[in-house]
């Protein structure tokens, strides 16, 4: 199991409202729980609906997609350790313990595609 990121909202979202927001943002809800985004000729998993949206990203592309999805849902993207992932001035940042760390340019992260991180 990878590192889990959660899309956290102040108020819960109903599945019907999730579907509308996901589709409006260009994502697709596959089945009853998998959220996917297109890249190239394929669909790639971004997260899953488990009463809230969760994801276990394996690439910068997936992190950027989760940041984009959290914005579309009016939510925050929060890691297991309480850090918050946010988009500011075109850069994805991780905010933890009062410190912001840039992890990449949003557009570049999306353009890189879903290729998995390698050790």
PDB file of C-alpha atoms in Angstrom:
ATOM      1  CA  UNK A   1       0.000   0.000   0.000  1.00  0.00           C
ATOM      2  CA  UNK A   2       1.333   3.441  -0.946  1.00  0.00           C
ATOM      3  CA  UNK A   3       1.103   6.787   0.722  1.00  0.00           C
ATOM      4  CA  UNK A   4      -2.517   7.933   0.873  1.00  0.00           C
ATOM      5  CA  UNK A   5      -3.710  11.449   0.071  1.00  0.00           C
ATOM      6  CA  UNK A   6      -7.254  12.479   1.008  1.00  0.00           C
ATOM      7  CA  UNK A   7      -9.480  15.147  -0.521  1.00  0.00           C
ATOM      8  CA  UNK A   8     -10.917  16.762   2.600  1.00  0.00           C
ATOM      9  CA  UNK A   9     -13.974  19.020   2.544  1.00  0.00           C
ATOM     10  CA  UNK A  10     -15.482  21.043   5.372  1.00  0.00           C
ATOM     11  CA  UNK A  11     -18.819  19.365   4.674  1.00  0.00           C
ATOM     12  CA  UNK A  12     -19.282  15.885   3.227  1.00  0.00           C
ATOM     13  CA  UNK A  13     -20.236  15.520  -0.422  1.00  0.00           C
ATOM     14  CA  UNK A  14     -22.953  13.189  -1.638  1.00  0.00           C
ATOM     15  CA  UNK A  15     -22.074  10.735  -4.382  1.00  0.00           C
ATOM     16  CA  UNK A  16     -24.451  12.434  -6.868  1.00  0.00           C
ATOM     17  CA  UNK A  17     -22.754  15.805  -6.259  1.00  0.00           C
ATOM     18  CA  UNK A  18     -19.341  14.166  -6.544  1.00  0.00           C
ATOM     19  CA  UNK A  19     -20.263  12.738  -9.951  1.00  0.00           C
ATOM     20  CA  UNK A  20     -21.354  16.171 -11.209  1.00  0.00           C
ATOM     21  CA  UNK A  21     -18.192  17.903  -9.948  1.00  0.00           C
ATOM     22  CA  UNK A  22     -15.880  15.155 -11.224  1.00  0.00           C
ATOM     23  CA  UNK A  23     -17.403  15.237 -14.708  1.00  0.00           C
ATOM     24  CA  UNK A  24     -17.430  19.056 -14.837  1.00  0.00           C
ATOM     25  CA  UNK A  25     -13.683  19.042 -14.055  1.00  0.00           C
ATOM     26  CA  UNK A  26     -12.939  16.568 -16.861  1.00  0.00           C
ATOM     27  CA  UNK A  27     -12.596  13.435 -14.767  1.00  0.00           C
ATOM     28  CA  UNK A  28     -14.719  10.309 -15.017  1.00  0.00           C
ATOM     29  CA  UNK A  29     -16.178   8.120 -12.300  1.00  0.00           C
ATOM     30  CA  UNK A  30     -15.692   4.536 -13.437  1.00  0.00           C
ATOM     31  CA  UNK A  31     -17.886   1.987 -11.753  1.00  0.00           C
ATOM     32  CA  UNK A  32     -19.022   3.257  -8.405  1.00  0.00           C
ATOM     33  CA  UNK A  33     -15.659   4.229  -6.977  1.00  0.00           C
ATOM     34  CA  UNK A  34     -12.724   4.774  -9.372  1.00  0.00           C
ATOM     35  CA  UNK A  35     -11.920   8.318 -10.536  1.00  0.00           C
ATOM     36  CA  UNK A  36      -9.925   8.432 -13.757  1.00  0.00           C
ATOM     37  CA  UNK A  37      -8.368  11.081 -15.986  1.00  0.00           C
ATOM     38  CA  UNK A  38      -7.301  10.812 -19.608  1.00  0.00           C
ATOM     39  CA  UNK A  39      -3.734  11.092 -20.752  1.00  0.00           C
ATOM     40  CA  UNK A  40      -2.737  10.249 -24.290  1.00  0.00           C
ATOM     41  CA  UNK A  41      -4.875   7.387 -25.520  1.00  0.00           C
ATOM     42  CA  UNK A  42      -5.744   5.979 -22.115  1.00  0.00           C
ATOM     43  CA  UNK A  43      -7.585   6.504 -18.871  1.00  0.00           C
ATOM     44  CA  UNK A  44      -5.542   6.402 -15.688  1.00  0.00           C
ATOM     45  CA  UNK A  45      -6.663   6.089 -12.087  1.00  0.00           C
ATOM     46  CA  UNK A  46      -6.382   9.243 -10.018  1.00  0.00           C
ATOM     47  CA  UNK A  47      -8.294   8.282  -6.906  1.00  0.00           C
ATOM     48  CA  UNK A  48     -11.227   6.395  -5.485  1.00  0.00           C
ATOM     49  CA  UNK A  49     -14.454   7.241  -3.720  1.00  0.00           C
ATOM     50  CA  UNK A  50     -14.578   5.700  -0.234  1.00  0.00           C
ATOM     51  CA  UNK A  51     -17.032   8.100   1.404  1.00  0.00           C
ATOM     52  CA  UNK A  52     -14.390  10.684   0.534  1.00  0.00           C
ATOM     53  CA  UNK A  53     -11.923  10.851  -2.328  1.00  0.00           C
ATOM     54  CA  UNK A  54      -8.597   9.152  -1.647  1.00  0.00           C
ATOM     55  CA  UNK A  55      -5.606   8.478  -3.829  1.00  0.00           C
ATOM     56  CA  UNK A  56      -2.286   6.687  -3.624  1.00  0.00           C
ATOM     57  CA  UNK A  57      -0.234   8.540  -6.218  1.00  0.00           C
ATOM     58  CA  UNK A  58       2.645   6.837  -7.941  1.00  0.00           C
ATOM     59  CA  UNK A  59       3.604   9.807 -10.123  1.00  0.00           C
ATOM     60  CA  UNK A  60       3.792  13.587 -10.092  1.00  0.00           C
ATOM     61  CA  UNK A  61       0.979  13.536 -12.672  1.00  0.00           C
ATOM     62  CA  UNK A  62      -1.321  11.786 -10.202  1.00  0.00           C
ATOM     63  CA  UNK A  63      -0.430  14.301  -7.459  1.00  0.00           C
ATOM     64  CA  UNK A  64      -1.212  17.173  -9.842  1.00  0.00           C
ATOM     65  CA  UNK A  65      -4.503  15.539 -10.819  1.00  0.00           C
ATOM     66  CA  UNK A  66      -5.448  15.116  -7.151  1.00  0.00           C
ATOM     67  CA  UNK A  67      -4.616  18.788  -6.525  1.00  0.00           C
ATOM     68  CA  UNK A  68      -6.823  19.709  -9.500  1.00  0.00           C
ATOM     69  CA  UNK A  69      -9.625  17.439  -8.300  1.00  0.00           C
ATOM     70  CA  UNK A  70      -9.508  18.826  -4.759  1.00  0.00           C
ATOM     71  CA  UNK A  71      -9.854  22.345  -6.185  1.00  0.00           C
ATOM     72  CA  UNK A  72     -12.848  21.276  -8.268  1.00  0.00           C
ATOM     73  CA  UNK A  73     -14.485  19.875  -5.132  1.00  0.00           C
ATOM     74  CA  UNK A  74     -13.753  22.954  -3.006  1.00  0.00           C
ATOM     75  CA  UNK A  75     -11.534  20.849  -0.771  1.00  0.00           C
ATOM     76  CA  UNK A  76      -7.968  20.468   0.496  1.00  0.00           C
ATOM     77  CA  UNK A  77      -5.592  17.647  -0.420  1.00  0.00           C
ATOM     78  CA  UNK A  78      -4.146  16.246   2.797  1.00  0.00           C
ATOM     79  CA  UNK A  79      -1.454  13.602   3.306  1.00  0.00           C
ATOM     80  CA  UNK A  80      -1.307  10.928   5.978  1.00  0.00           C
ATOM     81  CA  UNK A  81       0.968  13.085   8.125  1.00  0.00           C
ATOM     82  CA  UNK A  82      -1.298  16.146   7.935  1.00  0.00           C
ATOM     83  CA  UNK A  83       0.637  18.007   5.241  1.00  0.00           C
ATOM     84  CA  UNK A  84      -1.455  19.939   2.711  1.00  0.00           C
ATOM     85  CA  UNK A  85      -0.815  19.906  -1.027  1.00  0.00           C
ATOM     86  CA  UNK A  86      -1.831  23.138  -2.749  1.00  0.00           C
ATOM     87  CA  UNK A  87      -1.496  25.022  -6.003  1.00  0.00           C
ATOM     88  CA  UNK A  88      -0.048  28.522  -5.762  1.00  0.00           C
ATOM     89  CA  UNK A  89       1.045  30.636  -8.704  1.00  0.00           C
ATOM     90  CA  UNK A  90       1.216  27.597 -10.977  1.00  0.00           C
ATOM     91  CA  UNK A  91       3.354  25.563  -8.571  1.00  0.00           C
ATOM     92  CA  UNK A  92       2.270  22.565  -6.494  1.00  0.00           C
ATOM     93  CA  UNK A  93       3.462  22.981  -2.919  1.00  0.00           C
ATOM     94  CA  UNK A  94       3.462  20.836   0.169  1.00  0.00           C
ATOM     95  CA  UNK A  95       2.682  22.796   3.327  1.00  0.00           C
ATOM     96  CA  UNK A  96       3.857  21.202   6.568  1.00  0.00           C
ATOM     97  CA  UNK A  97       4.754  22.652   9.941  1.00  0.00           C
ATOM     98  CA  UNK A  98       4.419  26.202   8.607  1.00  0.00           C
ATOM     99  CA  UNK A  99       6.858  25.585   5.768  1.00  0.00           C
ATOM    100  CA  UNK A 100       6.010  25.481   2.055  1.00  0.00           C
ATOM    101  CA  UNK A 101       8.082  23.270  -0.234  1.00  0.00           C
ATOM    102  CA  UNK A 102       7.594  23.515  -4.003  1.00  0.00           C
ATOM    103  CA  UNK A 103       7.403  20.087  -5.614  1.00  0.00           C
ATOM    104  CA  UNK A 104       6.872  21.104  -9.224  1.00  0.00           C
ATOM    105  CA  UNK A 105       5.278  23.324 -11.809  1.00  0.00           C
ATOM    106  CA  UNK A 106       1.666  22.217 -12.186  1.00  0.00           C
ATOM    107  CA  UNK A 107       1.669  22.321 -16.011  1.00  0.00           C
ATOM    108  CA  UNK A 108       4.918  20.354 -16.199  1.00  0.00           C
ATOM    109  CA  UNK A 109       3.593  17.737 -13.782  1.00  0.00           C
ATOM    110  CA  UNK A 110       0.499  17.258 -15.945  1.00  0.00           C
ATOM    111  CA  UNK A 111       2.518  17.194 -19.176  1.00  0.00           C
ATOM    112  CA  UNK A 112       4.852  14.506 -17.773  1.00  0.00           C
ATOM    113  CA  UNK A 113       2.006  12.022 -17.741  1.00  0.00           C
ATOM    114  CA  UNK A 114       1.303   9.145 -15.408  1.00  0.00           C
ATOM    115  CA  UNK A 115       4.659   7.384 -15.701  1.00  0.00           C
ATOM    116  CA  UNK A 116       5.382   5.848 -12.319  1.00  0.00           C
ATOM    117  CA  UNK A 117       8.092   7.120 -10.023  1.00  0.00           C
ATOM    118  CA  UNK A 118      11.195   4.983 -10.064  1.00  0.00           C
ATOM    119  CA  UNK A 119      13.483   4.328  -7.113  1.00  0.00           C
TER     120      UNK A 119
END
